Coordinates of C-alpha atoms in Angstrom, one line a residue:
M1 CA 102.6 189.0 171.7
K2 CA 101.1 188.6 175.2
K3 CA 98.6 186.2 173.8
Y4 CA 101.4 183.8 172.7
S5 CA 103.2 184.2 175.9
F6 CA 100.0 183.3 178.0
I7 CA 99.4 180.2 175.6
S8 CA 103.0 179.1 176.1
I9 CA 102.8 179.3 179.9
I10 CA 99.5 177.3 179.9
C11 CA 101.1 174.6 177.7
I12 CA 104.0 174.4 180.0
I13 CA 102.0 174.2 183.1
L14 CA 99.9 171.3 181.4
L15 CA 103.0 169.4 180.5
I16 CA 104.5 169.6 183.9
S17 CA 101.3 168.8 185.8
C18 CA 100.4 165.6 183.8
E19 CA 101.0 162.3 185.7
K20 CA 103.6 160.4 184.2
E21 CA 103.6 156.6 184.1
T22 CA 107.0 155.3 185.1
N23 CA 108.4 151.7 185.7
I24 CA 110.0 151.7 189.2
R25 CA 112.5 149.1 190.2
F26 CA 113.9 147.8 193.5
G27 CA 116.9 145.5 193.8
F28 CA 120.5 144.8 193.5
D29 CA 123.4 145.8 191.2
S30 CA 126.6 144.7 193.0
R31 CA 129.4 142.2 193.6
I32 CA 128.8 139.1 195.6
D33 CA 131.3 137.9 198.2
K34 CA 131.4 134.7 200.3
S35 CA 129.2 136.3 203.1
S36 CA 127.2 138.9 201.3
E37 CA 123.3 139.0 201.5
G38 CA 120.7 141.6 200.4
L39 CA 117.2 142.6 201.2
V40 CA 115.0 144.9 199.5
I41 CA 111.4 145.7 200.6
A42 CA 109.1 147.0 197.9
D43 CA 105.7 148.7 198.6
I44 CA 103.3 147.7 195.9
S45 CA 100.2 149.8 195.8
D46 CA 96.7 149.2 194.6
G47 CA 97.4 150.7 191.2
V48 CA 100.1 148.0 190.2
D49 CA 98.7 145.2 188.3
H50 CA 102.0 143.2 187.7
I51 CA 105.4 143.0 189.0
M52 CA 108.5 141.6 187.2
L53 CA 111.5 139.8 188.6
K54 CA 114.3 140.4 186.1
G55 CA 118.0 140.0 186.3
I56 CA 121.3 138.1 185.9
L57 CA 123.5 136.5 188.5
N58 CA 127.1 135.3 187.6
L59 CA 128.9 133.1 189.8
S60 CA 132.5 132.0 189.6
E61 CA 132.6 130.2 193.0
G62 CA 130.1 128.8 195.6
E63 CA 126.3 129.2 195.7
A64 CA 123.8 131.9 196.1
E65 CA 120.0 131.8 196.8
V66 CA 117.4 134.3 195.4
T67 CA 113.9 134.6 197.1
L68 CA 111.0 136.6 196.3
L69 CA 108.2 136.7 198.9
N70 CA 104.7 138.4 198.2
S71 CA 102.8 140.7 200.6
Y72 CA 101.5 137.7 202.5
G73 CA 104.9 136.3 203.2
D74 CA 104.5 133.4 200.8
I75 CA 107.5 132.5 198.7
V76 CA 106.6 133.1 195.0
Y77 CA 109.9 132.5 193.6
S78 CA 113.0 130.8 194.8
S79 CA 116.3 129.7 193.0
I80 CA 119.6 128.4 194.3
I81 CA 122.4 129.1 191.8
K82 CA 125.7 127.0 191.8
A83 CA 128.9 128.2 190.2
P84 CA 130.1 128.4 187.6
E85 CA 126.9 129.6 186.1
Q86 CA 125.3 132.7 184.4
W87 CA 121.8 132.4 185.8
S88 CA 119.0 134.7 184.5
V89 CA 115.3 135.3 185.3
E90 CA 112.5 137.2 183.8
E91 CA 109.3 136.3 185.4
A92 CA 106.0 138.3 186.1
F93 CA 103.6 138.0 189.0
A94 CA 100.3 139.3 189.7
A95 CA 100.7 142.3 192.1
R96 CA 99.1 142.0 195.5
P97 CA 99.1 145.3 197.4
G98 CA 101.4 145.4 200.4
Y99 CA 105.2 145.0 201.2
W100 CA 107.0 142.4 198.9
K101 CA 110.5 141.2 199.8
L102 CA 113.4 140.4 197.4
K103 CA 116.6 138.9 198.9
Y104 CA 119.7 137.1 198.2
K105 CA 122.2 135.3 200.2
S106 CA 125.7 133.9 199.3
H107 CA 126.8 130.6 200.4
N108 CA 130.5 131.0 199.7
G109 CA 129.6 132.6 196.3
I110 CA 131.8 134.9 194.4
G111 CA 130.3 136.8 191.5
E112 CA 127.9 139.7 190.5
I113 CA 124.2 140.2 190.8
D114 CA 121.9 142.5 188.7
L115 CA 118.6 141.7 189.9
H116 CA 115.5 143.9 190.2
L117 CA 111.8 143.8 191.0
W118 CA 109.9 146.1 188.6
K119 CA 106.4 147.7 189.1
Y120 CA 104.3 148.2 186.1

């Protein structure tokens, strides 16, 4: 009986201690009003090969701007969305280690945003 308890404890320890690969996301999931804006800064480490910009923006009025800057400050993605539109994006980028910035700015826009930067 003690032998089975010891083996069970070893198995539980091994399961808990194993490193698990997870997708981590940074971004926005909120309403947009005429003066809203957002900024998320993601720390991309050496172990990340790619990042994915994925999301939807629904505008019923005005405009909104979405921008992604890499760790060097270069704009790697930019789009201006004009209402009425349901805009979507799903685009992958080679990850460069450092701080990436995902931001949006409303220009009298009304709607919703569900936009994230995924590390994988």
